[in-house]
Coordinates of C-alpha atoms and ligand atoms in Angstrom, one line a residue:
M112 CA -123.6 16.7 17.2
R113 CA -122.9 18.7 14.0
Y114 CA -125.2 21.7 13.5
S115 CA -127.1 21.9 10.0
L116 CA -130.7 22.6 8.7
F117 CA -131.3 19.1 8.9
T118 CA -130.5 18.9 12.5
L119 CA -132.3 22.0 13.2
A120 CA -135.8 20.5 11.3
R121 CA -135.5 17.0 13.3
Q122 CA -135.1 18.8 16.4
A123 CA -138.2 21.5 15.8
L124 CA -140.0 18.6 14.7
S125 CA -138.9 16.8 18.1
G126 CA -140.3 20.1 20.3
H127 CA -136.0 21.1 20.1
K128 CA -136.0 18.5 23.2
G129 CA -132.9 16.7 21.9
W130 CA -130.5 19.7 22.0
R131 CA -127.3 19.2 24.0
P132 CA -124.7 21.2 25.6
A133 CA -122.8 23.1 23.5
W134 CA -119.5 22.2 25.4
R135 CA -118.4 20.0 28.7
D136 CA -118.6 22.2 31.9
A137 CA -115.7 19.7 33.4
E138 CA -114.6 19.6 36.9
P139 CA -110.3 20.1 37.1
A140 CA -108.2 16.4 36.7
E141 CA -105.3 16.3 39.0
A142 CA -103.1 16.9 36.1
Y143 CA -102.6 17.9 32.1
D144 CA -99.8 18.2 29.1
I145 CA -100.7 21.8 29.1
V146 CA -103.2 24.2 31.1
I147 CA -104.3 27.9 29.4
V148 CA -105.0 30.2 31.8
G149 CA -108.3 32.3 30.8
G150 CA -111.3 31.2 29.0
G151 CA -111.3 34.2 26.5
G152 CA -111.3 33.9 22.7
H153 CA -107.7 33.2 22.9
G154 CA -107.5 30.7 25.2
L155 CA -110.1 29.2 23.9
A156 CA -108.9 29.1 20.1
T157 CA -105.5 28.0 21.8
A158 CA -107.3 24.7 22.8
H159 CA -108.7 24.2 19.9
Y160 CA -105.6 24.4 17.4
L161 CA -103.7 22.1 20.2
S162 CA -106.3 19.4 19.5
R163 CA -106.9 19.9 15.7
N164 CA -103.5 21.1 14.8
H165 CA -100.9 19.3 16.7
G166 CA -102.7 16.5 18.4
I167 CA -103.0 17.5 22.0
T168 CA -105.8 17.0 23.8
R169 CA -104.8 16.5 27.6
V170 CA -105.6 20.3 28.0
A171 CA -107.5 22.6 30.1
V172 CA -108.5 25.9 29.9
V173 CA -109.1 27.4 33.6
E174 CA -111.7 30.6 33.9
K175 CA -112.2 32.6 37.1
G176 CA -115.6 33.8 36.0
W177 CA -117.5 32.4 32.6
I178 CA -115.9 32.0 29.4
G179 CA -116.3 35.3 26.9
G180 CA -116.6 36.8 30.4
G181 CA -114.0 39.1 29.8
N182 CA -112.6 41.2 26.8
A183 CA -114.1 38.6 24.5
G184 CA -117.5 39.4 25.2
R185 CA -117.2 43.1 25.9
N186 CA -115.3 44.3 22.2
T187 CA -116.8 46.0 19.4
T188 CA -116.4 42.7 17.1
I189 CA -114.4 44.2 14.4
I190 CA -112.0 42.5 12.5
R191 CA -109.7 43.7 9.8
S192 CA -105.9 43.2 8.8
N193 CA -105.4 47.2 8.0
Y194 CA -101.9 47.1 9.7
G195 CA -98.6 49.1 7.9
L196 CA -95.9 47.3 9.6
P197 CA -94.2 43.8 9.3
G198 CA -94.9 41.8 12.0
N199 CA -98.0 42.8 12.3
E200 CA -99.7 42.7 8.4
A201 CA -98.7 39.5 7.7
F202 CA -100.0 38.2 11.4
Y203 CA -103.3 39.8 10.8
E204 CA -103.9 39.1 7.5
W205 CA -103.3 35.5 8.4
S206 CA -105.9 36.1 11.2
M207 CA -108.4 37.5 8.6
K208 CA -108.1 34.3 6.2
L209 CA -108.7 31.9 9.0
W210 CA -111.7 34.2 10.4
E211 CA -113.3 33.8 6.4
G212 CA -113.3 30.1 6.6
L213 CA -114.6 30.1 10.6
E214 CA -117.6 29.0 10.4
Q215 CA -117.2 26.2 8.3
E216 CA -114.4 25.3 10.3
L217 CA -116.3 25.1 13.7
N218 CA -119.5 24.5 12.4
Y219 CA -121.0 27.2 14.3
N220 CA -122.6 30.3 13.1
T221 CA -120.1 33.1 14.3
M222 CA -121.9 35.8 12.1
V223 CA -118.6 36.7 10.5
S224 CA -119.5 39.5 8.3
Q225 CA -117.3 41.3 5.5
R226 CA -119.2 44.7 5.8
G227 CA -115.5 46.7 5.2
I228 CA -113.9 49.2 7.1
V229 CA -113.1 52.3 6.2
N230 CA -110.6 54.9 7.7
L231 CA -111.5 58.5 7.2
Y232 CA -108.4 60.9 6.2
H233 CA -108.7 64.7 6.9
S234 CA -105.4 66.3 5.7
D235 CA -102.8 65.4 2.9
A236 CA -100.3 63.9 5.3
Q237 CA -103.1 61.7 6.8
R238 CA -103.8 60.5 3.3
D239 CA -100.2 60.0 2.4
A240 CA -99.6 57.7 5.4
Y241 CA -102.7 55.6 4.5
A242 CA -101.5 55.2 1.2
R243 CA -98.5 54.1 2.3
R244 CA -100.3 51.8 5.0
G245 CA -102.5 50.8 1.7
N246 CA -99.6 49.7 -0.5
A247 CA -98.2 47.9 2.7
M248 CA -101.3 45.9 3.2
I249 CA -101.6 44.9 -0.8
L250 CA -97.9 43.8 -0.4
H251 CA -98.8 41.5 2.1
G252 CA -101.6 39.6 0.1
A253 CA -104.7 42.1 1.9
D254 CA -107.3 44.0 0.1
A255 CA -106.8 48.0 0.1
E256 CA -108.3 50.8 -2.0
M257 CA -108.4 54.6 -1.5
L258 CA -111.0 56.6 -1.9
D259 CA -111.6 60.2 -2.6
R260 CA -114.2 62.2 -1.1
D261 CA -117.1 61.5 -3.3
A262 CA -116.5 58.0 -3.1
V263 CA -116.9 58.4 0.7
R264 CA -119.8 60.8 0.5
R265 CA -121.5 58.0 -1.4
M266 CA -121.2 55.2 0.8
A267 CA -121.8 57.2 3.7
P268 CA -123.8 60.4 3.0
F269 CA -125.0 60.7 6.4
L270 CA -121.3 61.8 7.4
D271 CA -120.6 65.8 8.0
F272 CA -118.6 66.9 4.8
D273 CA -119.3 70.4 4.8
N274 CA -119.4 72.2 7.6
A275 CA -116.8 70.3 9.7
R276 CA -113.9 71.1 11.7
F277 CA -112.0 68.4 10.1
P278 CA -113.6 68.1 6.5
I279 CA -113.3 64.5 5.0
M280 CA -110.9 64.3 2.3
G281 CA -111.5 60.4 1.6
G282 CA -110.7 57.4 3.1
L283 CA -108.6 53.9 3.0
L284 CA -110.9 51.1 2.7
Q285 CA -110.8 47.4 3.3
S286 CA -113.9 45.7 2.0
R287 CA -112.9 42.2 3.5
A288 CA -113.0 43.5 7.1
G289 CA -116.3 43.7 9.1
T290 CA -117.5 42.1 11.9
A291 CA -118.2 39.1 13.9
R292 CA -120.6 37.8 16.7
H293 CA -117.9 38.2 19.8
D294 CA -119.7 35.9 22.0
A295 CA -120.2 33.1 19.7
V296 CA -116.6 33.0 18.7
V297 CA -116.0 31.8 22.1
W298 CA -119.0 29.4 22.3
G299 CA -118.0 28.0 18.7
Y300 CA -114.2 27.6 19.9
A301 CA -115.2 26.2 23.2
R302 CA -117.3 23.4 21.0
A303 CA -114.7 22.5 18.9
A304 CA -112.2 22.3 21.8
S305 CA -114.5 20.2 24.1
A306 CA -115.3 18.2 21.6
H307 CA -111.6 17.1 21.2
G308 CA -111.8 16.2 24.9
V309 CA -110.2 19.4 25.9
D310 CA -111.9 20.3 29.4
I311 CA -113.2 23.7 30.0
I312 CA -113.3 24.7 33.8
Q313 CA -115.1 27.8 34.8
N314 CA -115.5 29.7 38.2
C315 CA -111.5 28.6 39.0
E316 CA -109.4 31.1 39.4
V317 CA -105.7 31.0 39.1
I318 CA -104.3 32.1 42.6
G319 CA -100.3 30.8 42.2
F320 CA -97.9 29.2 40.4
L321 CA -96.9 25.6 41.4
R322 CA -92.8 25.0 40.9
D323 CA -90.2 22.5 41.2
N324 CA -87.0 23.1 42.9
S325 CA -85.1 25.0 40.1
G326 CA -88.1 27.1 40.0
A327 CA -89.8 26.0 36.8
I328 CA -93.7 26.2 36.5
T329 CA -95.2 22.8 37.1
G330 CA -98.7 23.8 37.1
V331 CA -101.3 26.2 38.5
E332 CA -102.7 26.6 41.9
T333 CA -106.3 27.6 41.7
T334 CA -109.4 28.3 44.0
R335 CA -110.4 24.8 43.4
G336 CA -107.1 23.2 44.3
P337 CA -103.7 22.6 42.4
I338 CA -103.6 21.6 39.1
R339 CA -100.4 20.1 37.7
A340 CA -99.3 20.7 33.9
G341 CA -96.5 20.2 31.8
K342 CA -96.8 23.6 30.7
V343 CA -98.9 26.7 31.3
G344 CA -100.0 29.4 29.0
L345 CA -101.3 32.4 30.1
A346 CA -104.1 34.2 28.3
V347 CA -105.6 36.5 30.6
A348 CA -105.7 39.6 28.6
G349 CA -106.5 42.7 30.9
H350 CA -105.4 40.5 33.4
S351 CA -101.7 39.6 32.4
S352 CA -99.3 41.7 34.3
R353 CA -101.4 40.5 37.5
V354 CA -101.6 36.9 37.0
A355 CA -97.6 37.2 35.1
A356 CA -96.8 38.9 39.0
L357 CA -97.8 35.7 40.4
A358 CA -95.0 34.0 38.7
D359 CA -92.6 37.0 39.7
I360 CA -92.6 38.9 36.3
R361 CA -93.2 42.2 35.5
L362 CA -94.5 42.7 32.0
P363 CA -94.0 46.1 30.0
I364 CA -97.8 46.3 30.0
E365 CA -100.5 48.9 31.4
S366 CA -104.0 47.8 32.3
H367 CA -106.6 50.1 30.8
A368 CA -110.4 50.3 31.2
L369 CA -111.9 50.8 27.5
Q370 CA -115.4 51.7 26.6
A371 CA -117.8 51.1 24.2
F372 CA -121.3 51.9 23.5
V373 CA -124.6 50.8 21.7
S374 CA -127.4 53.1 20.7
E375 CA -131.3 52.3 20.5
G376 CA -132.0 50.3 17.1
L377 CA -132.1 52.3 13.9
K378 CA -132.6 51.3 10.1
P379 CA -130.1 50.1 8.1
T380 CA -127.6 53.4 8.1
I381 CA -124.2 52.4 8.4
P382 CA -122.8 50.1 5.6
G383 CA -119.7 48.9 7.3
V384 CA -116.9 50.0 10.1
I385 CA -116.4 53.7 9.8
T386 CA -113.3 55.4 11.8
F387 CA -113.1 59.2 12.5
G388 CA -109.0 60.2 11.5
A389 CA -109.2 63.3 13.4
G390 CA -110.5 61.9 17.1
H391 CA -111.0 58.8 18.7
F392 CA -114.3 57.6 17.4
Y393 CA -115.4 54.6 15.6
V394 CA -118.8 53.3 14.4
S395 CA -120.6 50.4 12.7
Q396 CA -124.4 48.9 12.9
S397 CA -125.4 45.7 14.3
D398 CA -127.7 43.6 12.8
K399 CA -130.4 44.5 15.3
G400 CA -129.7 48.1 14.1
G401 CA -127.9 49.6 17.4
L402 CA -124.8 51.7 16.2
V403 CA -122.1 50.1 18.3
F404 CA -119.4 52.7 19.0
G405 CA -116.3 53.5 20.8
G406 CA -113.1 55.9 21.3
D407 CA -110.2 55.9 23.6
I408 CA -109.1 54.0 26.5
D409 CA -109.4 55.7 30.0
G410 CA -106.6 57.8 30.8
Y411 CA -105.4 56.2 33.9
N412 CA -104.7 52.6 34.9
S413 CA -107.4 50.3 36.3
Y414 CA -108.7 46.8 36.7
A415 CA -112.4 48.1 37.3
Q416 CA -114.7 46.6 34.5
R417 CA -116.6 49.8 33.9
G418 CA -115.4 53.4 32.5
N419 CA -115.1 56.9 33.5
L420 CA -117.2 60.1 32.3
P421 CA -114.6 62.3 30.7
V422 CA -114.0 59.4 27.8
V423 CA -117.9 59.2 27.4
E424 CA -117.8 62.7 27.0
D425 CA -114.7 62.4 24.4
V426 CA -116.6 59.5 22.4
C427 CA -120.1 61.5 22.1
E428 CA -117.7 64.7 20.6
G429 CA -115.9 62.5 18.3
G430 CA -119.3 61.2 17.0
M431 CA -121.2 64.5 17.1
A432 CA -117.5 66.0 14.7
L433 CA -117.9 63.4 12.3
M434 CA -121.6 62.7 12.2
P435 CA -124.1 65.2 14.0
M436 CA -126.9 62.6 13.2
I437 CA -125.6 60.7 16.0
G438 CA -127.0 63.4 18.5
R439 CA -130.6 62.3 17.8
A440 CA -129.9 58.8 18.6
R441 CA -130.4 57.4 22.3
I442 CA -127.2 55.5 24.2
L443 CA -129.0 52.3 25.4
R444 CA -126.0 50.5 27.1
S445 CA -122.1 51.2 27.8
W446 CA -119.8 48.9 29.5
G447 CA -116.3 48.5 29.5
G448 CA -113.3 45.8 29.6
I449 CA -109.7 45.9 31.2
V450 CA -107.3 46.0 28.1
D451 CA -103.5 45.0 28.2
M452 CA -101.7 48.0 26.7
T453 CA -98.1 47.5 25.4
M454 CA -95.7 50.6 25.2
D455 CA -95.8 50.0 21.3
G456 CA -99.7 48.5 21.2
S457 CA -98.2 45.5 19.7
P458 CA -98.4 41.8 21.4
I459 CA -96.9 39.3 22.8
I460 CA -96.5 35.6 22.2
D461 CA -93.6 34.1 23.7
R462 CA -92.2 32.0 26.4
A463 CA -91.9 33.6 29.6
P464 CA -88.6 33.8 31.5
V465 CA -89.5 31.1 33.9
E466 CA -89.6 27.7 32.5
G467 CA -92.8 26.1 31.4
L468 CA -94.5 29.2 31.0
Y469 CA -95.6 30.9 28.1
L470 CA -97.2 34.4 27.5
N471 CA -100.1 35.5 25.1
A472 CA -100.6 39.1 26.1
G473 CA -100.6 42.7 25.4
W474 CA -103.5 42.7 22.6
C475 CA -104.0 46.3 23.5
Y476 CA -107.8 47.3 22.2
G477 CA -107.2 45.2 19.3
G478 CA -107.2 41.6 20.2
F479 CA -110.6 40.5 18.7
K480 CA -109.6 40.4 15.1
A481 CA -106.3 38.5 16.3
T482 CA -108.0 35.7 18.0
P483 CA -107.9 32.6 15.5
A484 CA -104.3 33.4 14.1
S485 CA -103.6 34.3 18.2
G486 CA -104.8 30.6 18.6
W487 CA -103.4 29.0 16.0
C488 CA -99.6 30.5 16.6
F489 CA -99.8 30.2 20.5
A490 CA -100.6 26.5 20.0
H491 CA -97.5 26.3 17.9
L492 CA -95.6 27.6 20.5
L493 CA -97.0 25.7 23.3
A494 CA -96.7 22.7 21.3
T495 CA -93.2 22.9 19.4
G496 CA -91.5 25.0 21.6
K497 CA -91.0 27.3 18.8
P498 CA -92.4 30.7 17.7
H499 CA -94.7 30.3 14.8
E500 CA -93.4 32.2 11.8
T501 CA -96.0 35.0 11.7
A502 CA -95.8 35.7 15.4
A503 CA -92.1 35.5 15.4
A504 CA -91.9 39.4 15.7
F505 CA -93.9 39.3 19.1
R506 CA -91.3 38.7 21.3
L507 CA -91.0 39.8 24.9
D508 CA -87.4 40.7 25.0
R509 CA -88.0 43.7 21.8
F510 CA -89.3 45.7 25.0
A511 CA -85.4 45.3 26.1
S512 CA -83.7 45.4 22.9
G513 CA -85.9 48.7 21.4
Y514 CA -86.7 46.1 18.4
L515 CA -90.6 47.8 18.9
I516 CA -93.2 47.1 16.4
D517 CA -94.8 50.9 16.8
E518 CA -97.7 50.8 14.6
K519 CA -98.3 54.1 14.7
G520 CA -94.9 55.6 15.9
A521 CA -96.8 57.7 18.5
G522 CA -94.5 57.2 21.6
A523 CA -94.2 55.3 24.6
Q524 CA -97.6 56.0 25.9
P525 CA -100.5 53.6 25.4
N526 CA -102.9 56.0 25.3
L527 CA -101.2 57.4 21.8
H528 CA -101.3 54.2 19.9
Ligands
FAD198 C1 -114.9 47.8 24.8 C2 -113.9 47.2 23.8 C3 -114.1 47.2 22.6 C4 -112.9 46.2 21.9 N1 -113.0 46.2 20.3 C5 -112.4 45.5 20.1 C6 -112.6 45.4 18.4 O1 -113.9 45.8 17.8 N2 -111.8 44.9 17.1 C7 -110.4 44.1 18.4 O2 -109.8 43.3 17.8 N3 -110.6 44.0 19.6 C8 -111.2 45.0 20.6 N4 -111.2 44.8 21.8 C9 -110.1 43.9 22.5 C10 -110.5 42.5 22.5 O3 -111.6 42.5 23.0 C11 -109.1 42.2 23.4 O4 -108.1 42.3 22.9 C12 -109.4 40.5 23.0 O5 -110.5 40.0 23.5 C13 -108.7 39.8 24.1 O6 -108.5 38.2 24.3 P1 -109.4 37.4 25.1 O7 -110.6 37.5 24.1 O8 -108.7 36.2 25.2 O9 -109.5 37.9 26.5 P2 -111.0 38.0 27.8 O10 -111.9 37.6 27.0 O11 -110.5 39.1 28.3 O12 -110.4 36.6 28.1 C14 -109.4 36.5 29.5 C15 -110.0 35.7 30.5 O13 -108.7 35.4 31.4 C16 -109.5 35.3 32.8 N5 -108.7 35.3 33.5 C17 -108.1 36.2 34.2 N6 -107.4 36.3 35.2 C18 -107.7 35.3 35.8 C19 -107.3 33.9 36.4 N7 -106.1 34.3 37.5 N8 -107.9 32.8 36.5 C20 -108.7 32.6 35.7 N9 -109.0 33.2 34.4 C21 -108.9 34.4 34.7 C22 -110.7 36.5 32.7 O14 -111.8 36.2 33.5 C23 -111.0 36.4 30.8 O15 -112.6 35.8 30.6 C24 -111.9 45.0 22.6 C25 -112.3 45.4 23.8 C26 -112.9 46.0 24.5 C27 -112.7 46.0 26.0

């Protein structure tokens, strides 16, 4: 069913009784060409682009819970391509371009809103680093603009400019960045993939791998029985190391909880996304009016999808330091997701060291914005066996060779990215 104003009017006139489920909740078949483990944004986008770009439709996405129940439905919805390093910048800019056409492509309202992101700077050194980053972005075809203090003040007069512990000197603006409705992205990709014949199998946890005599992966063992596959792609985000361990692979990934918060609804206040440059705090305002904010990962490893109080305190301190008026707003909800932190803060899209298995992992706390390009490039790898040119740097062996893509150069500790 194609969604349009006409369809909406027709359904309204018939009492909205004719809507059909947006995707099929399929039963597992015996075998597929490709099985993708993980029904988050990345897994479903991969399935969509496998069918759309490569004509491969004997594909299943197996999800242990419900689609979008992981990080895809838990993130703070920021999309941007303001990266500074080769390897990252071209990839994220490609993702940004896919976001810009996503609603038309999927015929689904993913609420992509290019309301801009400004990264604030608080010192001369930080200004210079942002100028370098902005120049790198422009060289890769992204948009970037340095703002002085007055320009930031015009945009966000509620920030603490005068009495702050870390005075605001200006910011790096990317106007094309913004937000998208996270779960609608999942549903849009699921609908498109399902329409092409992809099986979306929920409540189906992968608990092991089928292997042949040579050790190659030939399918997955699930809570709903074995499923054979020509190739298996992992897109399980915070569970990457656990699922890879089932294939005897130890990934250079640590899992941490990352929390997010939303306040009660306020009148429109915050024009876009604002990030604090002197602490880990960022904020935007949802279309419903809630301030959506977050900060650092929890300091220790965990697979619990909830957070701990030290980070709550830290995020609130960051918020108060940047915009003291946030202290008047009440927090409505907070939640956590499990993020797959690599040691350089950049992802892995590569073949696994075991035949038949492919990895899409290590998205840290920034993989939502990557969803379209990640799906596009992972589908390319699965279909052709070769890395897509924009994702060629995301190799697994860079952690052995030392050829890292360390966006901040801040060291080998996940909580410093
Ligand atoms: C609080 C928070 C805020 C964030 N904010 C942003 C942001 O503003 N911008 C941004 O770009 N990124 C953000 N991120 C990161 C982003 O959400 C993730 O990097 C991205 O969603 C990960 O990819 P995914 O959507 O495929 O993951 P997920 O949605 O987590 O999908 C993985 C799926 O795999 C399933 N799975 C796991 N194990 C198995 C198994 N054994 N068998 C079957 N299925 C399994 C899980 O149930 C899950 O549904 C944030 C993350 C969090 C937690």
